[in-house]
Tab-separated table of C-alpha atoms in Angstrom:
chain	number	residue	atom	x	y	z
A	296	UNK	CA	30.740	163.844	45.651
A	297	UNK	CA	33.920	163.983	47.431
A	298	UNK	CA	34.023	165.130	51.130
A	299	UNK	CA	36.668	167.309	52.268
A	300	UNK	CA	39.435	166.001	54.560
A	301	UNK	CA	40.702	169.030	57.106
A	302	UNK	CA	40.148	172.552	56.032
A	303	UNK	CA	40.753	174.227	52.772
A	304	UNK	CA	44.377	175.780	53.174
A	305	UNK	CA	43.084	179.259	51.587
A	306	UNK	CA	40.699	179.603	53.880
A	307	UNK	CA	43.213	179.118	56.721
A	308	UNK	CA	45.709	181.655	54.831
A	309	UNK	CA	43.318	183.875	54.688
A	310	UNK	CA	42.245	184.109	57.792
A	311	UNK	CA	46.192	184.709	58.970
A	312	UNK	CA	46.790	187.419	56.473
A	313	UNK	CA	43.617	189.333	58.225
A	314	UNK	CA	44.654	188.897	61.605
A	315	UNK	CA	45.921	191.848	63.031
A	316	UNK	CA	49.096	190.934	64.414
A	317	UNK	CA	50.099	189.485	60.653
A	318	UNK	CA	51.732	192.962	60.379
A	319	UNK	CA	54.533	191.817	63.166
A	320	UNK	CA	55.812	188.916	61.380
A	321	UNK	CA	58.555	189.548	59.203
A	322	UNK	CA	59.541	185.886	57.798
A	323	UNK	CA	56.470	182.852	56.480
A	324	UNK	CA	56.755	179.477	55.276
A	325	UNK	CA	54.086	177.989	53.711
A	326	UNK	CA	54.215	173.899	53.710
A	327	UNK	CA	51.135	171.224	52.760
A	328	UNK	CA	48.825	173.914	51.232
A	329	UNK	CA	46.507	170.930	49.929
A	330	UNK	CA	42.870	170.090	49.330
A	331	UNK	CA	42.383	166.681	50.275
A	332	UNK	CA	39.551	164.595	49.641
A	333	UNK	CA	37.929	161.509	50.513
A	334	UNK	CA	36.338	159.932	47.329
A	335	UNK	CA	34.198	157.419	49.339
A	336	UNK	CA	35.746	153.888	48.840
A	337	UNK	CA	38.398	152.550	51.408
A	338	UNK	CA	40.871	154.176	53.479
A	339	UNK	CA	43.290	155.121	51.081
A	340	UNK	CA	40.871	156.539	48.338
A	341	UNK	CA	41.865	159.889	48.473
A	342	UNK	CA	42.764	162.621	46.761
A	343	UNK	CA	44.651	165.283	46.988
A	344	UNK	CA	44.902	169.088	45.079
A	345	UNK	CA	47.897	171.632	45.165
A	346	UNK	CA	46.851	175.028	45.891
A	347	UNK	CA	50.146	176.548	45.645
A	348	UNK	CA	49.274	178.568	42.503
A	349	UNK	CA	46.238	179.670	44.571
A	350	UNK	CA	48.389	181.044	47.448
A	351	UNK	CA	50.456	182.921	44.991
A	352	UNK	CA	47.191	184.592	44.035
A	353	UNK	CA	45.889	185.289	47.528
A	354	UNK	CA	49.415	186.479	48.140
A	355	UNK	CA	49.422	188.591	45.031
A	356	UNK	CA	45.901	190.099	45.400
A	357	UNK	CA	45.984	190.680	49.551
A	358	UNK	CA	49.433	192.085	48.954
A	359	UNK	CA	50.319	190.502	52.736
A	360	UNK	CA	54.378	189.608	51.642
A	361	UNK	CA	55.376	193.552	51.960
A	362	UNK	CA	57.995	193.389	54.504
A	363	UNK	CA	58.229	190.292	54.635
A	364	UNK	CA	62.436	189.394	54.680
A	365	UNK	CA	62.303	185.647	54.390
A	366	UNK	CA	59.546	183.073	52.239
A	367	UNK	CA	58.903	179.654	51.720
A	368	UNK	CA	56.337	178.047	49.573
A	369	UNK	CA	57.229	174.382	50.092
A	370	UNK	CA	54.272	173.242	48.139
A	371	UNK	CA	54.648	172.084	44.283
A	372	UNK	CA	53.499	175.825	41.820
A	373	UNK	CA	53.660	176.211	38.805
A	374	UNK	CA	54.373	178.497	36.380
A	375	UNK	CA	50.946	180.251	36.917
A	376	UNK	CA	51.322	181.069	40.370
A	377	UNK	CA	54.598	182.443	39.370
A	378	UNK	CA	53.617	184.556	36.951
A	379	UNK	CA	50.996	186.035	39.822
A	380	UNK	CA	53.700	186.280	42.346
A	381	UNK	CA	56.334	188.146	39.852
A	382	UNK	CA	53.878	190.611	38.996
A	383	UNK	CA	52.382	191.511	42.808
A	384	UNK	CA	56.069	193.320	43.128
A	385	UNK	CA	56.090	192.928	46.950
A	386	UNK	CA	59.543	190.896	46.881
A	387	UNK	CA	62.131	193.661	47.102
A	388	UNK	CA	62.168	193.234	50.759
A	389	UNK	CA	62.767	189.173	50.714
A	390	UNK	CA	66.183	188.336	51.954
A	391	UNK	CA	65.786	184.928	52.290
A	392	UNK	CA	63.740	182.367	50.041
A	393	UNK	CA	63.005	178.720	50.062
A	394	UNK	CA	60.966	176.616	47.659
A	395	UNK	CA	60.532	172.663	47.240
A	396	UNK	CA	58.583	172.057	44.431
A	397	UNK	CA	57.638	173.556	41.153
A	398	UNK	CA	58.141	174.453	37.760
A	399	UNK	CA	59.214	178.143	36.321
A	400	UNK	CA	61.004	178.500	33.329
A	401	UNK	CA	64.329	180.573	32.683
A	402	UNK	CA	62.600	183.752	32.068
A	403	UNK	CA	60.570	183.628	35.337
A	404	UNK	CA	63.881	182.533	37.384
A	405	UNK	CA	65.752	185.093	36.404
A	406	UNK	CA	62.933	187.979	36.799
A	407	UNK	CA	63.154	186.271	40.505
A	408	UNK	CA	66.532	186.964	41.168
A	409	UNK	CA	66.441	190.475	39.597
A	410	UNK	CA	63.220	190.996	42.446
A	411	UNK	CA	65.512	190.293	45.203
A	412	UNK	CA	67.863	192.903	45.562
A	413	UNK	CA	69.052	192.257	49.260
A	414	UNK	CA	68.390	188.373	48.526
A	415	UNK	CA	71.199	186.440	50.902
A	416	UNK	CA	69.743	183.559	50.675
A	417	UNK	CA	68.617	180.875	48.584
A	418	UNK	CA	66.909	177.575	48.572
A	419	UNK	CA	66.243	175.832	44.480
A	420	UNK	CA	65.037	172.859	46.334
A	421	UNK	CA	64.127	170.166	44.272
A	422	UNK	CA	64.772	172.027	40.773
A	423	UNK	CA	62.278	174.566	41.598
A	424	UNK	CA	64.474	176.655	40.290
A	425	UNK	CA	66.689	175.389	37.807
A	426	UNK	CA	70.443	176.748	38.924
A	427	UNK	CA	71.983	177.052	35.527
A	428	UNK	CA	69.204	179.643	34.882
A	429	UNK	CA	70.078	181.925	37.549
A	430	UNK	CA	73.796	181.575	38.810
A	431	UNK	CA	75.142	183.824	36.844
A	432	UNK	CA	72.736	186.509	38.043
A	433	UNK	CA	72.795	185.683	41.973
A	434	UNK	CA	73.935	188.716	43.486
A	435	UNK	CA	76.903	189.142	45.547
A	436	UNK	CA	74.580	189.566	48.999
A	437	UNK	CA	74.232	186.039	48.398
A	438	UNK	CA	76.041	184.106	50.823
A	439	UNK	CA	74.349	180.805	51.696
A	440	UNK	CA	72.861	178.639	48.955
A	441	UNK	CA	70.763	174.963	49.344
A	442	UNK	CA	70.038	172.806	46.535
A	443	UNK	CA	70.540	172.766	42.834
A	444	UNK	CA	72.589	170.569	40.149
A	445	UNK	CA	74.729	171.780	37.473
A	446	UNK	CA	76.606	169.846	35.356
A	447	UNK	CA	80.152	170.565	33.057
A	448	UNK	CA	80.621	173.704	31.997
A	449	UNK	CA	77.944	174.959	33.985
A	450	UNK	CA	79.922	173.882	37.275
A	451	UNK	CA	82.701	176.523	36.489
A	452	UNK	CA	80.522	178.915	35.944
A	453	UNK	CA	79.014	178.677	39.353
A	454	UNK	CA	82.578	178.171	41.057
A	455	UNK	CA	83.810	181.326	39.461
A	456	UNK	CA	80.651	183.606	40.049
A	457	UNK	CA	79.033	182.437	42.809
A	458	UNK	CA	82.065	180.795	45.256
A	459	UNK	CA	83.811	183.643	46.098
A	460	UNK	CA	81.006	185.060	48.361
A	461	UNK	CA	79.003	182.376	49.882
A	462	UNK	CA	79.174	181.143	53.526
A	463	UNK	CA	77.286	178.357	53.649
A	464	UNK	CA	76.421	175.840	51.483
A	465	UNK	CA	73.680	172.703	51.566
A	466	UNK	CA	74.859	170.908	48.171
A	467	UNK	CA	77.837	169.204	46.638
A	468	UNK	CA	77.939	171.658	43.334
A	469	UNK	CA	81.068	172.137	42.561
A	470	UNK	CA	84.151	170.255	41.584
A	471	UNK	CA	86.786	171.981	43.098
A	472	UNK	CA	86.420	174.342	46.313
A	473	UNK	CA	89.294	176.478	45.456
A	474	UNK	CA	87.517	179.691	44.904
A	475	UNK	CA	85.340	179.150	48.211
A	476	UNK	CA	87.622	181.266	50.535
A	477	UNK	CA	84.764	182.558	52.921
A	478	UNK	CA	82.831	179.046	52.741
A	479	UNK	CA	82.179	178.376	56.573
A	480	UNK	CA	79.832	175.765	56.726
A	481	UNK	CA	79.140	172.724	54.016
A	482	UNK	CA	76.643	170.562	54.504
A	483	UNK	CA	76.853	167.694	52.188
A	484	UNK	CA	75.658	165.056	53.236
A	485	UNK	CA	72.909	163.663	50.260
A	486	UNK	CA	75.912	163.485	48.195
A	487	UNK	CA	78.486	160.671	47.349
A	488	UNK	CA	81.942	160.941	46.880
A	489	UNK	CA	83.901	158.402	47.281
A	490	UNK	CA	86.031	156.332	44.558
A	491	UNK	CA	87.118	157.746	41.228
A	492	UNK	CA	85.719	160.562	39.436
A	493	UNK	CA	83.160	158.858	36.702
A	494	UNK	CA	85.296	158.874	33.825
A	495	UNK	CA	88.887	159.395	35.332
A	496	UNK	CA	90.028	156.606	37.842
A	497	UNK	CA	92.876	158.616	38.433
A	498	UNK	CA	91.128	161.556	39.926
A	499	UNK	CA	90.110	160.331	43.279
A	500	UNK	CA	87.026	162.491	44.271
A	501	UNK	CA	87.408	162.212	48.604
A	502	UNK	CA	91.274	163.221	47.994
A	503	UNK	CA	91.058	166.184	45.972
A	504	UNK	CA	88.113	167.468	48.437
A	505	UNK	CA	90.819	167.216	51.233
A	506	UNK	CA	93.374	169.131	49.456
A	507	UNK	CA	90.708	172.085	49.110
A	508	UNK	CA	91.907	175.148	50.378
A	509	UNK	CA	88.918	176.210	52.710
A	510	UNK	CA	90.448	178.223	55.036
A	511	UNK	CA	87.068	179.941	56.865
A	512	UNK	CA	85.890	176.249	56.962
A	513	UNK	CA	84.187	175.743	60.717
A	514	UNK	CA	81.522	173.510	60.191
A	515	UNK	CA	81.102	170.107	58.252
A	516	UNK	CA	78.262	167.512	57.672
A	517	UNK	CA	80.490	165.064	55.191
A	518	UNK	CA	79.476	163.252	52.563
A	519	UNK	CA	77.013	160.485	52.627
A	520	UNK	CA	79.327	157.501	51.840
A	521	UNK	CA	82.648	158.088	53.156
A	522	UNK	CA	84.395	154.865	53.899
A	523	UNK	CA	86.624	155.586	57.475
A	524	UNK	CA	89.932	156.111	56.051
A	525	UNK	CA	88.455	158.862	53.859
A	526	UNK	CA	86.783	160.650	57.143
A	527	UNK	CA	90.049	160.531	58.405
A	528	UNK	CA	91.767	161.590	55.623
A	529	UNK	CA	89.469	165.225	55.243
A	530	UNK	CA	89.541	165.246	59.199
A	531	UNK	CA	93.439	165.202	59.057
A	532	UNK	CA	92.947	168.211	56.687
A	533	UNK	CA	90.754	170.149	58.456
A	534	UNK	CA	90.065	169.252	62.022
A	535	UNK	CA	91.913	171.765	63.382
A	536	UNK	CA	89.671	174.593	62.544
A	537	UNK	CA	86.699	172.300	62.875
A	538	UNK	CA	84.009	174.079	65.316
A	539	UNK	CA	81.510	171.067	64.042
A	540	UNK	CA	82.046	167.975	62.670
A	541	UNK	CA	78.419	166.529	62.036
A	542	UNK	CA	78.404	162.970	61.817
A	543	UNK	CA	74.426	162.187	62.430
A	544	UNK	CA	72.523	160.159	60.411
A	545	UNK	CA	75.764	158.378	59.126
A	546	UNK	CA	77.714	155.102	60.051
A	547	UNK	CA	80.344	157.018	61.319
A	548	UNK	CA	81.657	157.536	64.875
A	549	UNK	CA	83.460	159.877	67.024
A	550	UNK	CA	86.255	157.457	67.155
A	551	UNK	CA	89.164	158.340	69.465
A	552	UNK	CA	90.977	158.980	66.202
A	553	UNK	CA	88.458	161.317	65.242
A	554	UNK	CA	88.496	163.375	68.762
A	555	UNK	CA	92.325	163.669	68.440
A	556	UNK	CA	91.555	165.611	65.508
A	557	UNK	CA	88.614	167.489	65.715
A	558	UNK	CA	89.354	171.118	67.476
A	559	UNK	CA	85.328	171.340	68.126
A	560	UNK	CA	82.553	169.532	68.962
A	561	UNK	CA	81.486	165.891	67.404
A	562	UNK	CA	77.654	165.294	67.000
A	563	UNK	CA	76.683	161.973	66.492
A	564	UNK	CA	73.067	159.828	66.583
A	565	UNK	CA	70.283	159.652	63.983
A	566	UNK	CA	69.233	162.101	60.950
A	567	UNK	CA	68.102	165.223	61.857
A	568	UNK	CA	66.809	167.740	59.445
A	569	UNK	CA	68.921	170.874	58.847
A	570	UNK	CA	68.413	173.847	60.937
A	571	UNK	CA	65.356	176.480	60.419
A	572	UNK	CA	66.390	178.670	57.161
A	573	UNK	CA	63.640	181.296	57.274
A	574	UNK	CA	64.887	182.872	60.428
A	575	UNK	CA	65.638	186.883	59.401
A	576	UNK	CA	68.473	187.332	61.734
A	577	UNK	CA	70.544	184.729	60.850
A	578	UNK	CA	73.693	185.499	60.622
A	579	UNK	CA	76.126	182.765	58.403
A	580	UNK	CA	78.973	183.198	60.733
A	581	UNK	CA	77.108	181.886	63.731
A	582	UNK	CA	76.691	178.171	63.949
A	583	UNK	CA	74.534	176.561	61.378
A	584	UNK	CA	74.394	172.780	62.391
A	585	UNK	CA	73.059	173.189	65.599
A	586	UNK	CA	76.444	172.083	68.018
A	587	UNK	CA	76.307	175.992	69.820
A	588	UNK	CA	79.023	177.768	70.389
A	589	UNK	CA	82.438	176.134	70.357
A	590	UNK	CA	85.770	177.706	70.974
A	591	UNK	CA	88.231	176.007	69.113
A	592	UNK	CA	91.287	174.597	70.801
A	593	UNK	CA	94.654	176.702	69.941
A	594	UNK	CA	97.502	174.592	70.801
């Protein structure tokens, strides 16, 4: 038979929830809560075995989440382990959630949301949770959101309902920022811009974003293919209030053209991954991309 590869992640799950300083912690993420395997041939015959629906269970059935303000479960559920987590009720504390992977469907999504009274914070990941099925039900606690696609109509809805009252945001959902008055941080930088609007070569995508009235706007990771003279072009608009202008992991540069315009601090170099989201205490109108603190230029 198969011989296990590292330890089984219940057993190490378990063993946390039963320490006795598991009662101090008030935020967990869960990530690579696998069995792996070796199946005896080469090197790379292995296998490997979510247990993500099995750490909704042990969740569930140990009752450890109570308290708990922020989750994660990076690992890929389904709509089992769902189903077990829904019904342990020990999410009305969560403030803060993240998930990767999984499936639930619309029901399950939106019994979710209706868990999380104080939610503030949101992670779909990669459609975990489907955003059409829940963004008309997001509460208006919620004020930083990662993830998600919507499409047409849905797009309004989400600019209208959910804009008004977020602070930060790690997606490029919507097509116009104009209801995103309190928006202070965007991080967009998976998503591509530039060029005309599929459909309408008159609309040109990179322009319209710079005539977005964002006036709480203090941090910026743009968007992932920005020729130069569009940079400049969004930096012209909004420099000025700019605490952060991220430019790592691009092909940009802090250009002397670039400093001249930039009230804040430039980062430049290679990806990094965005700052921790499970941390309780956040709060959205400190920084979020990691420059510090930056006192903006007046004059």
């Amino acid at each position: 038979g198969p011989d296990r590869i590292g330890p089984d992640p219940l057993a190490v799950l378990a063993a946390l929830f039963a320490h006795p300083l598991f009662t101090r912690l008030r935020a967990i993420g869960i990530n690579d809560a696998y069995l792996y395997e070796y199946m005896g041939g080469d090197e790379w015959d292995n296998e490997w075995t979510s247990r993500a629906d099995e750490v909704c269970e042990l969740i569930a059935s140990s009752g450890k989440l109570a308290g708990m303000r922020s989750f994660a479960l990076r690992d890929r559920f389904s709509q089992r382990g769902m189903h077990e987590l829904l019904g342990s009720n020990l999410l009305a504390s969560v403030e803060r959630l993240a998930f990767d992977m999984g499936s639930v469907d619309r029901s399950q999504a939106r019994d979710l949301i209706a868990a999380m009274p104080n939610l503030r914070a949101i992670q779909v990941g990669n459609q975990a949770i489907a955003l059409r099925d829940i963004q008309d039900i997001l509460p208006s606690t919620l004020v930083e959101i990662g993830g998600g696609i919507l499409h047409y109509d849905d797009v309004t809805i989400f600019e209208a309902k959910v804009g008004p009252h977020i602070e930060r945001m790690t997606a490029n959902i919507p097509d116009s920022y104009a209801t995103f008055s309190r928006l202070r941080s965007l991080d967009v930088r998976h998503a591509a811009i530039s060029g005309p609007s599929q459909g309408d070569a008159a609309y040109q995508r990179a322009t319209a974003f710079a005539a977005s009235p964002l006036p709480a706007l203090r941090e910026l990771h743009p968007f992932a293919d920005l020729t130069t003279d569009e940079l400049l072009m969004i930096v012209e608009a909004f420099g000025a209030q700019l605490a952060c202008l991220d430019l790592t992991g691009t092909h940009q540069e802090a250009t002397p053209e670039l400093r001249a315009r930039v009230a804040g601090h430039i980062r430049t170099g290679p990806y990094r991954v965005s700052e921790t989201f499970l941390e309780a205490t956040t709060n959205t109108r400190e920084p979020g991309l990691g420059c510090g603190l930056v006192t903006l230029r007046t004059s």
